[in-house]
Amino acid sequence: MACTCEVIGLACVVALILSASAKAPYQMRMFFIFFGAGAIVLICVPFMILRPRDYRNALFPSWCFRQLCRLMGITMEVRGLENVRKDHGAVVIMNHQSAVDLCVLAYLWPVIGRATVVSKKEVLYIPFFGIGAWLWGTLYINRSRKTDSINSLQKEAKAIQERNCKLLLFPEGTRNTKDTLLPFKKGSFHIALQGKSPIQPVLISKYSFMDDEKKTFRPGHALIHILPEVPTEKYKKEDVQQLIDECQSIMQTEYTKLSKEGLALSSKKQA
């Protein structure tokens, strides 16, 4: 335990240094995100084992990760809490930008309801973090084996109905830092139609404070907007593309608007 505390103490010192220097190397900040997440989970795993596969296992790690993000100068604001309905499940779809999305999940987890994240199987092998994520209910899918992925997602569709779960997915399928969202893949929407569940779009403003290509990463502010649910009752399985188009249009409009506001807020923070 003493060793673990020393690791966390060292992580906090590094975070303070990073927060004091806007010119801290991009690689160092990204390393700190993964190192900090792993250290936090390492502390919490012994307690999470007591109730495996329970979304509540992520509540304390989420709080810790939010504090670490603040030390790095990354702050986020969640809007649209009035749109969260905890009396039923939903398929929550979000835009995907970078590893900083871990911070987004840390902000969403306490407010979105009984959450479950769908992630690629490779994440399971990230030291400490992978097993911790499994313990709080992350569903790992093997993209190379489509049948296994479909079977796993079908089980989650039932869980949405039976346990009022919120299934969090990234319909773009990969990271995207451009101004336009990538075409959505159909998996998320098939799950919603199969489970007769609503779709809840969540938009995260563009991370104007970081640039993966130029390798820059400065303190900044991001906005997270939980939009009203999109009902799926009127859609049949063969109408899935219409449902995708509706959701993509709603999300692109809000993404453009939110990103402009986020850029202005981050610029003030960096001034």
PDB file of C-alpha atoms in Angstrom:
ATOM      1  CA  MET A   1       0.000   0.000   0.000  1.00  0.00           C
ATOM      2  CA  ALA A   2       2.862   2.365   0.825  1.00  0.00           C
ATOM      3  CA  CYS A   3       4.374   1.747  -2.585  1.00  0.00           C
ATOM      4  CA  THR A   4       1.061   2.468  -4.263  1.00  0.00           C
ATOM      5  CA  CYS A   5       0.720   5.764  -2.384  1.00  0.00           C
ATOM      6  CA  GLU A   6       4.212   6.747  -3.510  1.00  0.00           C
ATOM      7  CA  VAL A   7       3.229   6.059  -7.121  1.00  0.00           C
ATOM      8  CA  ILE A   8       0.132   8.230  -6.822  1.00  0.00           C
ATOM      9  CA  GLY A   9       2.121  10.957  -5.079  1.00  0.00           C
ATOM     10  CA  LEU A  10       4.643  10.938  -7.910  1.00  0.00           C
ATOM     11  CA  ALA A  11       1.822  11.084 -10.449  1.00  0.00           C
ATOM     12  CA  CYS A  12       0.355  14.154  -8.736  1.00  0.00           C
ATOM     13  CA  VAL A  13       3.738  15.899  -8.725  1.00  0.00           C
ATOM     14  CA  VAL A  14       4.117  15.228 -12.445  1.00  0.00           C
ATOM     15  CA  ALA A  15       0.589  16.531 -13.032  1.00  0.00           C
ATOM     16  CA  LEU A  16       1.398  19.774 -11.192  1.00  0.00           C
ATOM     17  CA  ILE A  17       4.483  20.248 -13.324  1.00  0.00           C
ATOM     18  CA  LEU A  18       2.486  19.630 -16.460  1.00  0.00           C
ATOM     19  CA  SER A  19      -0.260  22.018 -15.427  1.00  0.00           C
ATOM     20  CA  ALA A  20       2.317  24.745 -14.774  1.00  0.00           C
ATOM     21  CA  SER A  21       3.835  24.428 -18.239  1.00  0.00           C
ATOM     22  CA  ALA A  22       1.690  24.867 -21.305  1.00  0.00           C
ATOM     23  CA  LYS A  23       4.674  23.700 -23.360  1.00  0.00           C
ATOM     24  CA  ALA A  24       4.962  20.303 -21.686  1.00  0.00           C
ATOM     25  CA  PRO A  25       5.620  17.687 -24.361  1.00  0.00           C
ATOM     26  CA  TYR A  26       2.608  16.082 -25.957  1.00  0.00           C
ATOM     27  CA  GLN A  27       3.990  12.605 -25.387  1.00  0.00           C
ATOM     28  CA  MET A  28       4.491  13.281 -21.678  1.00  0.00           C
ATOM     29  CA  ARG A  29       0.924  14.450 -21.199  1.00  0.00           C
ATOM     30  CA  MET A  30      -0.488  11.468 -23.069  1.00  0.00           C
ATOM     31  CA  PHE A  31       1.718   9.154 -21.030  1.00  0.00           C
ATOM     32  CA  PHE A  32       0.400  10.742 -17.872  1.00  0.00           C
ATOM     33  CA  ILE A  33      -3.214  10.099 -18.929  1.00  0.00           C
ATOM     34  CA  PHE A  34      -2.524   6.370 -19.317  1.00  0.00           C
ATOM     35  CA  PHE A  35      -0.189   6.180 -16.321  1.00  0.00           C
ATOM     36  CA  GLY A  36      -2.669   8.023 -14.103  1.00  0.00           C
ATOM     37  CA  ALA A  37      -5.591   5.862 -15.224  1.00  0.00           C
ATOM     38  CA  GLY A  38      -3.596   2.695 -14.579  1.00  0.00           C
ATOM     39  CA  ALA A  39      -2.433   3.841 -11.137  1.00  0.00           C
ATOM     40  CA  ILE A  40      -5.947   4.784 -10.067  1.00  0.00           C
ATOM     41  CA  VAL A  41      -7.370   1.442 -11.190  1.00  0.00           C
ATOM     42  CA  LEU A  42      -4.528  -0.439  -9.498  1.00  0.00           C
ATOM     43  CA  ILE A  43      -5.586   1.023  -6.151  1.00  0.00           C
ATOM     44  CA  CYS A  44      -9.263   0.269  -6.721  1.00  0.00           C
ATOM     45  CA  VAL A  45      -9.084  -3.279  -8.132  1.00  0.00           C
ATOM     46  CA  PRO A  46      -8.990  -5.045  -4.723  1.00  0.00           C
ATOM     47  CA  PHE A  47     -12.256  -3.347  -3.805  1.00  0.00           C
ATOM     48  CA  MET A  48     -13.884  -3.865  -7.213  1.00  0.00           C
ATOM     49  CA  ILE A  49     -13.311  -7.610  -7.018  1.00  0.00           C
ATOM     50  CA  LEU A  50     -15.912  -7.696  -4.229  1.00  0.00           C
ATOM     51  CA  ARG A  51     -18.658  -6.864  -6.756  1.00  0.00           C
ATOM     52  CA  PRO A  52     -17.382  -7.741 -10.262  1.00  0.00           C
ATOM     53  CA  ARG A  53     -19.102  -6.446 -13.403  1.00  0.00           C
ATOM     54  CA  ASP A  54     -20.843  -3.674 -11.483  1.00  0.00           C
ATOM     55  CA  TYR A  55     -21.006  -0.165 -12.979  1.00  0.00           C
ATOM     56  CA  ARG A  56     -20.622   1.334  -9.487  1.00  0.00           C
ATOM     57  CA  ASN A  57     -17.033   0.099  -9.448  1.00  0.00           C
ATOM     58  CA  ALA A  58     -16.164   2.987 -11.768  1.00  0.00           C
ATOM     59  CA  LEU A  59     -17.594   5.776  -9.604  1.00  0.00           C
ATOM     60  CA  PHE A  60     -14.539   6.320  -7.406  1.00  0.00           C
ATOM     61  CA  PRO A  61     -11.984   5.859 -10.222  1.00  0.00           C
ATOM     62  CA  SER A  62     -14.002   8.395 -12.243  1.00  0.00           C
ATOM     63  CA  TRP A  63     -13.781  10.938  -9.439  1.00  0.00           C
ATOM     64  CA  CYS A  64     -10.019  10.386  -9.138  1.00  0.00           C
ATOM     65  CA  PHE A  65      -9.481  10.730 -12.865  1.00  0.00           C
ATOM     66  CA  ARG A  66     -11.444  13.992 -12.973  1.00  0.00           C
ATOM     67  CA  GLN A  67      -9.110  15.426 -10.330  1.00  0.00           C
ATOM     68  CA  LEU A  68      -6.042  14.327 -12.284  1.00  0.00           C
ATOM     69  CA  CYS A  69      -7.411  15.901 -15.450  1.00  0.00           C
ATOM     70  CA  ARG A  70      -7.935  19.160 -13.578  1.00  0.00           C
ATOM     71  CA  LEU A  71      -4.327  19.067 -12.376  1.00  0.00           C
ATOM     72  CA  MET A  72      -3.312  18.822 -16.034  1.00  0.00           C
ATOM     73  CA  GLY A  73      -5.463  21.834 -16.839  1.00  0.00           C
ATOM     74  CA  ILE A  74      -8.234  19.871 -18.568  1.00  0.00           C
ATOM     75  CA  THR A  75     -11.725  20.780 -17.409  1.00  0.00           C
ATOM     76  CA  MET A  76     -15.093  19.711 -18.759  1.00  0.00           C
ATOM     77  CA  GLU A  77     -18.682  20.832 -18.371  1.00  0.00           C
ATOM     78  CA  VAL A  78     -21.674  18.518 -18.691  1.00  0.00           C
ATOM     79  CA  ARG A  79     -24.890  19.974 -20.071  1.00  0.00           C
ATOM     80  CA  GLY A  80     -28.299  18.448 -20.698  1.00  0.00           C
ATOM     81  CA  LEU A  81     -28.653  16.555 -17.428  1.00  0.00           C
ATOM     82  CA  GLU A  82     -32.392  17.161 -17.671  1.00  0.00           C
ATOM     83  CA  ASN A  83     -32.407  14.829 -20.701  1.00  0.00           C
ATOM     84  CA  VAL A  84     -31.155  11.821 -18.708  1.00  0.00           C
ATOM     85  CA  ARG A  85     -33.893   9.296 -17.988  1.00  0.00           C
ATOM     86  CA  LYS A  86     -32.957   6.668 -15.439  1.00  0.00           C
ATOM     87  CA  ASP A  87     -36.291   4.838 -15.520  1.00  0.00           C
ATOM     88  CA  HIS A  88     -35.343   3.001 -18.698  1.00  0.00           C
ATOM     89  CA  GLY A  89     -32.280   1.943 -20.678  1.00  0.00           C
ATOM     90  CA  ALA A  90     -30.862   3.504 -23.831  1.00  0.00           C
ATOM     91  CA  VAL A  91     -28.119   3.264 -26.409  1.00  0.00           C
ATOM     92  CA  VAL A  92     -25.838   6.251 -25.832  1.00  0.00           C
ATOM     93  CA  ILE A  93     -23.794   7.271 -28.881  1.00  0.00           C
ATOM     94  CA  MET A  94     -20.832   9.654 -28.675  1.00  0.00           C
ATOM     95  CA  ASN A  95     -18.202  11.124 -30.965  1.00  0.00           C
ATOM     96  CA  HIS A  96     -14.716   9.690 -30.468  1.00  0.00           C
ATOM     97  CA  GLN A  97     -11.591  11.876 -30.578  1.00  0.00           C
ATOM     98  CA  SER A  98      -8.664  10.602 -28.509  1.00  0.00           C
ATOM     99  CA  ALA A  99      -7.515   9.071 -25.235  1.00  0.00           C
ATOM    100  CA  VAL A 100      -8.851  12.216 -23.563  1.00  0.00           C
ATOM    101  CA  ASP A 101     -12.275  10.623 -24.039  1.00  0.00           C
ATOM    102  CA  LEU A 102     -11.429   8.765 -20.821  1.00  0.00           C
ATOM    103  CA  CYS A 103     -11.962  12.086 -19.090  1.00  0.00           C
ATOM    104  CA  VAL A 104     -15.339  12.433 -20.818  1.00  0.00           C
ATOM    105  CA  LEU A 105     -16.393   9.026 -19.511  1.00  0.00           C
ATOM    106  CA  ALA A 106     -15.242  10.062 -16.031  1.00  0.00           C
ATOM    107  CA  TYR A 107     -17.617  13.027 -16.166  1.00  0.00           C
ATOM    108  CA  LEU A 108     -20.514  11.060 -17.660  1.00  0.00           C
ATOM    109  CA  TRP A 109     -20.354   7.966 -15.458  1.00  0.00           C
ATOM    110  CA  PRO A 110     -21.913   9.472 -12.294  1.00  0.00           C
ATOM    111  CA  VAL A 111     -24.786  11.149 -14.160  1.00  0.00           C
ATOM    112  CA  ILE A 112     -25.789   8.946 -17.100  1.00  0.00           C
ATOM    113  CA  GLY A 113     -27.201   6.021 -15.108  1.00  0.00           C
ATOM    114  CA  ARG A 114     -26.329   2.302 -15.072  1.00  0.00           C
ATOM    115  CA  ALA A 115     -23.609   2.556 -17.712  1.00  0.00           C
ATOM    116  CA  THR A 116     -21.766  -0.054 -19.756  1.00  0.00           C
ATOM    117  CA  VAL A 117     -19.093   0.773 -22.334  1.00  0.00           C
ATOM    118  CA  VAL A 118     -18.405  -1.219 -25.490  1.00  0.00           C
ATOM    119  CA  SER A 119     -14.699  -1.329 -26.355  1.00  0.00           C
ATOM    120  CA  LYS A 120     -12.332  -3.214 -28.626  1.00  0.00           C
ATOM    121  CA  LYS A 121     -10.784  -6.310 -27.051  1.00  0.00           C
ATOM    122  CA  GLU A 122      -7.249  -4.868 -27.192  1.00  0.00           C
ATOM    123  CA  VAL A 123      -8.089  -2.494 -24.321  1.00  0.00           C
ATOM    124  CA  LEU A 124      -8.397  -5.525 -22.012  1.00  0.00           C
ATOM    125  CA  TYR A 125      -4.635  -6.022 -22.249  1.00  0.00           C
ATOM    126  CA  ILE A 126      -3.693  -2.520 -21.076  1.00  0.00           C
ATOM    127  CA  PRO A 127      -1.968  -3.118 -17.699  1.00  0.00           C
ATOM    128  CA  PHE A 128      -4.297  -2.625 -14.719  1.00  0.00           C
ATOM    129  CA  PHE A 129      -6.779  -0.490 -16.661  1.00  0.00           C
ATOM    130  CA  GLY A 130      -8.044  -3.368 -18.811  1.00  0.00           C
ATOM    131  CA  ILE A 131      -9.017  -5.609 -15.908  1.00  0.00           C
ATOM    132  CA  GLY A 132     -10.432  -2.656 -13.981  1.00  0.00           C
ATOM    133  CA  ALA A 133     -12.644  -1.732 -16.920  1.00  0.00           C
ATOM    134  CA  TRP A 134     -13.845  -5.333 -17.107  1.00  0.00           C
ATOM    135  CA  LEU A 135     -14.702  -5.221 -13.405  1.00  0.00           C
ATOM    136  CA  TRP A 136     -16.947  -2.173 -13.892  1.00  0.00           C
ATOM    137  CA  GLY A 137     -18.735  -3.883 -16.764  1.00  0.00           C
ATOM    138  CA  THR A 138     -16.978  -2.913 -19.997  1.00  0.00           C
ATOM    139  CA  LEU A 139     -18.029  -5.167 -22.851  1.00  0.00           C
ATOM    140  CA  TYR A 140     -15.023  -6.178 -24.955  1.00  0.00           C
ATOM    141  CA  ILE A 141     -15.679  -7.209 -28.535  1.00  0.00           C
ATOM    142  CA  ASN A 142     -13.402  -8.909 -31.031  1.00  0.00           C
ATOM    143  CA  ARG A 143     -13.756  -6.907 -34.225  1.00  0.00           C
ATOM    144  CA  SER A 144     -12.088  -9.634 -36.265  1.00  0.00           C
ATOM    145  CA  ARG A 145     -14.802 -12.138 -35.307  1.00  0.00           C
ATOM    146  CA  LYS A 146     -18.072 -10.563 -36.332  1.00  0.00           C
ATOM    147  CA  THR A 147     -20.253 -13.428 -35.038  1.00  0.00           C
ATOM    148  CA  ASP A 148     -18.860 -13.147 -31.500  1.00  0.00           C
ATOM    149  CA  SER A 149     -19.345  -9.384 -31.548  1.00  0.00           C
ATOM    150  CA  ILE A 150     -22.962  -9.701 -32.643  1.00  0.00           C
ATOM    151  CA  ASN A 151     -23.726 -12.314 -29.969  1.00  0.00           C
ATOM    152  CA  SER A 152     -22.203 -10.136 -27.237  1.00  0.00           C
ATOM    153  CA  LEU A 153     -24.111  -7.066 -28.362  1.00  0.00           C
ATOM    154  CA  GLN A 154     -27.370  -9.021 -28.535  1.00  0.00           C
ATOM    155  CA  LYS A 155     -26.921  -9.899 -24.849  1.00  0.00           C
ATOM    156  CA  GLU A 156     -26.425  -6.223 -24.078  1.00  0.00           C
ATOM    157  CA  ALA A 157     -29.612  -5.368 -25.955  1.00  0.00           C
ATOM    158  CA  LYS A 158     -31.483  -7.588 -23.483  1.00  0.00           C
ATOM    159  CA  ALA A 159     -29.663  -5.971 -20.556  1.00  0.00           C
ATOM    160  CA  ILE A 160     -30.850  -2.556 -21.711  1.00  0.00           C
ATOM    161  CA  GLN A 161     -34.421  -3.749 -21.359  1.00  0.00           C
ATOM    162  CA  GLU A 162     -34.110  -5.901 -18.256  1.00  0.00           C
ATOM    163  CA  ARG A 163     -31.776  -3.751 -16.131  1.00  0.00           C
ATOM    164  CA  ASN A 164     -32.290  -0.261 -17.585  1.00  0.00           C
ATOM    165  CA  CYS A 165     -28.670  -0.158 -18.732  1.00  0.00           C
ATOM    166  CA  LYS A 166     -27.114   2.663 -20.719  1.00  0.00           C
ATOM    167  CA  LEU A 167     -24.890   1.158 -23.392  1.00  0.00           C
ATOM    168  CA  LEU A 168     -22.181   3.663 -24.388  1.00  0.00           C
ATOM    169  CA  LEU A 169     -20.776   3.334 -27.901  1.00  0.00           C
ATOM    170  CA  PHE A 170     -18.728   5.318 -30.432  1.00  0.00           C
ATOM    171  CA  PRO A 171     -20.594   4.856 -33.740  1.00  0.00           C
ATOM    172  CA  GLU A 172     -17.782   6.389 -35.820  1.00  0.00           C
ATOM    173  CA  GLY A 173     -15.761   3.276 -35.000  1.00  0.00           C
ATOM    174  CA  THR A 174     -12.429   5.096 -34.799  1.00  0.00           C
ATOM    175  CA  ARG A 175     -10.890   8.322 -33.557  1.00  0.00           C
ATOM    176  CA  ASN A 176     -11.756  11.443 -35.508  1.00  0.00           C
ATOM    177  CA  THR A 177     -10.498  14.974 -34.880  1.00  0.00           C
ATOM    178  CA  LYS A 178     -11.939  16.623 -37.975  1.00  0.00           C
ATOM    179  CA  ASP A 179     -14.767  19.144 -38.113  1.00  0.00           C
ATOM    180  CA  THR A 180     -17.096  16.611 -39.716  1.00  0.00           C
ATOM    181  CA  LEU A 181     -18.182  13.408 -37.997  1.00  0.00           C
ATOM    182  CA  LEU A 182     -17.335  10.185 -39.796  1.00  0.00           C
ATOM    183  CA  PRO A 183     -20.180   8.069 -41.242  1.00  0.00           C
ATOM    184  CA  PHE A 184     -21.766   6.064 -38.445  1.00  0.00           C
ATOM    185  CA  LYS A 185     -21.537   2.285 -38.412  1.00  0.00           C
ATOM    186  CA  LYS A 186     -24.792   0.350 -38.073  1.00  0.00           C
ATOM    187  CA  GLY A 187     -24.035  -1.751 -34.985  1.00  0.00           C
ATOM    188  CA  SER A 188     -25.255   0.740 -32.373  1.00  0.00           C
ATOM    189  CA  PHE A 189     -28.500   1.285 -34.223  1.00  0.00           C
ATOM    190  CA  HIS A 190     -29.238  -2.400 -34.733  1.00  0.00           C
ATOM    191  CA  ILE A 191     -28.883  -2.863 -30.972  1.00  0.00           C
ATOM    192  CA  ALA A 192     -31.358  -0.052 -30.334  1.00  0.00           C
ATOM    193  CA  LEU A 193     -33.875  -1.442 -32.823  1.00  0.00           C
ATOM    194  CA  GLN A 194     -33.523  -4.976 -31.514  1.00  0.00           C
ATOM    195  CA  GLY A 195     -34.056  -3.877 -27.922  1.00  0.00           C
ATOM    196  CA  LYS A 196     -36.669  -1.271 -28.885  1.00  0.00           C
ATOM    197  CA  SER A 197     -34.552   1.201 -26.943  1.00  0.00           C
ATOM    198  CA  PRO A 198     -34.192   4.946 -27.498  1.00  0.00           C
ATOM    199  CA  ILE A 199     -30.929   6.425 -28.710  1.00  0.00           C
ATOM    200  CA  GLN A 200     -29.344   9.194 -26.634  1.00  0.00           C
ATOM    201  CA  PRO A 201     -26.810  11.310 -28.550  1.00  0.00           C
ATOM    202  CA  VAL A 202     -23.969  12.817 -26.519  1.00  0.00           C
ATOM    203  CA  LEU A 203     -21.674  15.371 -28.130  1.00  0.00           C
ATOM    204  CA  ILE A 204     -18.209  16.379 -26.976  1.00  0.00           C
ATOM    205  CA  SER A 205     -16.794  19.608 -28.370  1.00  0.00           C
ATOM    206  CA  LYS A 206     -13.640  19.369 -30.435  1.00  0.00           C
ATOM    207  CA  TYR A 207     -10.483  19.276 -28.325  1.00  0.00           C
ATOM    208  CA  SER A 208      -9.110  22.593 -29.592  1.00  0.00           C
ATOM    209  CA  PHE A 209      -6.457  22.487 -26.876  1.00  0.00           C
ATOM    210  CA  MET A 210      -4.679  19.515 -28.444  1.00  0.00           C
ATOM    211  CA  ASP A 211      -3.477  18.507 -31.904  1.00  0.00           C
ATOM    212  CA  ASP A 212      -2.398  14.925 -32.573  1.00  0.00           C
ATOM    213  CA  GLU A 213      -0.662  15.835 -35.828  1.00  0.00           C
ATOM    214  CA  LYS A 214       1.330  18.782 -34.478  1.00  0.00           C
ATOM    215  CA  LYS A 215       1.860  16.986 -31.150  1.00  0.00           C
ATOM    216  CA  THR A 216       0.646  19.913 -29.057  1.00  0.00           C
ATOM    217  CA  PHE A 217      -1.351  19.578 -25.842  1.00  0.00           C
ATOM    218  CA  ARG A 218      -2.231  22.643 -23.779  1.00  0.00           C
ATOM    219  CA  PRO A 219      -4.650  23.206 -20.896  1.00  0.00           C
ATOM    220  CA  GLY A 220      -8.198  23.634 -22.115  1.00  0.00           C
ATOM    221  CA  HIS A 221     -11.922  23.247 -21.605  1.00  0.00           C
ATOM    222  CA  ALA A 222     -14.378  20.902 -23.328  1.00  0.00           C
ATOM    223  CA  LEU A 223     -18.151  20.822 -23.395  1.00  0.00           C
ATOM    224  CA  ILE A 224     -20.238  17.650 -23.101  1.00  0.00           C
ATOM    225  CA  HIS A 225     -23.867  17.940 -24.169  1.00  0.00           C
ATOM    226  CA  ILE A 226     -26.388  15.169 -23.477  1.00  0.00           C
ATOM    227  CA  LEU A 227     -29.119  15.607 -26.082  1.00  0.00           C
ATOM    228  CA  PRO A 228     -32.752  14.459 -25.818  1.00  0.00           C
ATOM    229  CA  GLU A 229     -33.419  10.829 -26.665  1.00  0.00           C
ATOM    230  CA  VAL A 230     -34.303   9.822 -30.207  1.00  0.00           C
ATOM    231  CA  PRO A 231     -37.243   7.358 -30.144  1.00  0.00           C
ATOM    232  CA  THR A 232     -36.864   4.245 -32.293  1.00  0.00           C
ATOM    233  CA  GLU A 233     -40.418   2.848 -32.210  1.00  0.00           C
ATOM    234  CA  LYS A 234     -41.303   4.209 -35.648  1.00  0.00           C
ATOM    235  CA  TYR A 235     -38.334   2.506 -37.289  1.00  0.00           C
ATOM    236  CA  LYS A 236     -38.199  -1.072 -38.549  1.00  0.00           C
ATOM    237  CA  LYS A 237     -35.037  -3.112 -39.057  1.00  0.00           C
ATOM    238  CA  GLU A 238     -34.953  -2.273 -42.757  1.00  0.00           C
ATOM    239  CA  ASP A 239     -35.166   1.454 -41.883  1.00  0.00           C
ATOM    240  CA  VAL A 240     -31.893   1.469 -39.979  1.00  0.00           C
ATOM    241  CA  GLN A 241     -30.200   3.843 -42.443  1.00  0.00           C
ATOM    242  CA  GLN A 242     -32.952   6.431 -41.932  1.00  0.00           C
ATOM    243  CA  LEU A 243     -32.377   6.243 -38.188  1.00  0.00           C
ATOM    244  CA  ILE A 244     -28.632   6.645 -38.704  1.00  0.00           C
ATOM    245  CA  ASP A 245     -29.152   9.664 -40.955  1.00  0.00           C
ATOM    246  CA  GLU A 246     -31.446  11.319 -38.419  1.00  0.00           C
ATOM    247  CA  CYS A 247     -28.985  10.851 -35.567  1.00  0.00           C
ATOM    248  CA  GLN A 248     -25.970  11.897 -37.631  1.00  0.00           C
ATOM    249  CA  SER A 249     -27.700  15.101 -38.715  1.00  0.00           C
ATOM    250  CA  ILE A 250     -28.662  15.990 -35.133  1.00  0.00           C
ATOM    251  CA  MET A 251     -25.168  15.257 -33.834  1.00  0.00           C
ATOM    252  CA  GLN A 252     -23.287  17.076 -36.614  1.00  0.00           C
ATOM    253  CA  THR A 253     -25.296  20.255 -36.065  1.00  0.00           C
ATOM    254  CA  GLU A 254     -24.656  20.197 -32.324  1.00  0.00           C
ATOM    255  CA  TYR A 255     -20.994  19.209 -32.754  1.00  0.00           C
ATOM    256  CA  THR A 256     -20.312  22.237 -34.965  1.00  0.00           C
ATOM    257  CA  LYS A 257     -22.078  24.580 -32.555  1.00  0.00           C
ATOM    258  CA  LEU A 258     -20.498  23.096 -29.436  1.00  0.00           C
ATOM    259  CA  SER A 259     -16.979  23.102 -30.900  1.00  0.00           C
ATOM    260  CA  LYS A 260     -17.111  26.821 -31.666  1.00  0.00           C
ATOM    261  CA  GLU A 261     -18.109  27.563 -28.078  1.00  0.00           C
ATOM    262  CA  GLY A 262     -15.504  25.157 -26.714  1.00  0.00           C
ATOM    263  CA  LEU A 263     -12.777  26.845 -28.785  1.00  0.00           C
ATOM    264  CA  ALA A 264     -13.708  30.246 -27.349  1.00  0.00           C
ATOM    265  CA  LEU A 265     -13.635  28.922 -23.784  1.00  0.00           C
ATOM    266  CA  SER A 266     -10.293  27.165 -24.250  1.00  0.00           C
ATOM    267  CA  SER A 267      -8.771  30.292 -25.771  1.00  0.00           C
ATOM    268  CA  LYS A 268      -9.760  32.289 -22.693  1.00  0.00           C
ATOM    269  CA  LYS A 269      -8.255  29.632 -20.451  1.00  0.00           C
ATOM    270  CA  GLN A 270      -4.948  29.668 -22.326  1.00  0.00           C
ATOM    271  CA  ALA A 271      -4.729  33.473 -22.425  1.00  0.00           C
TER     272      ALA A 271
END
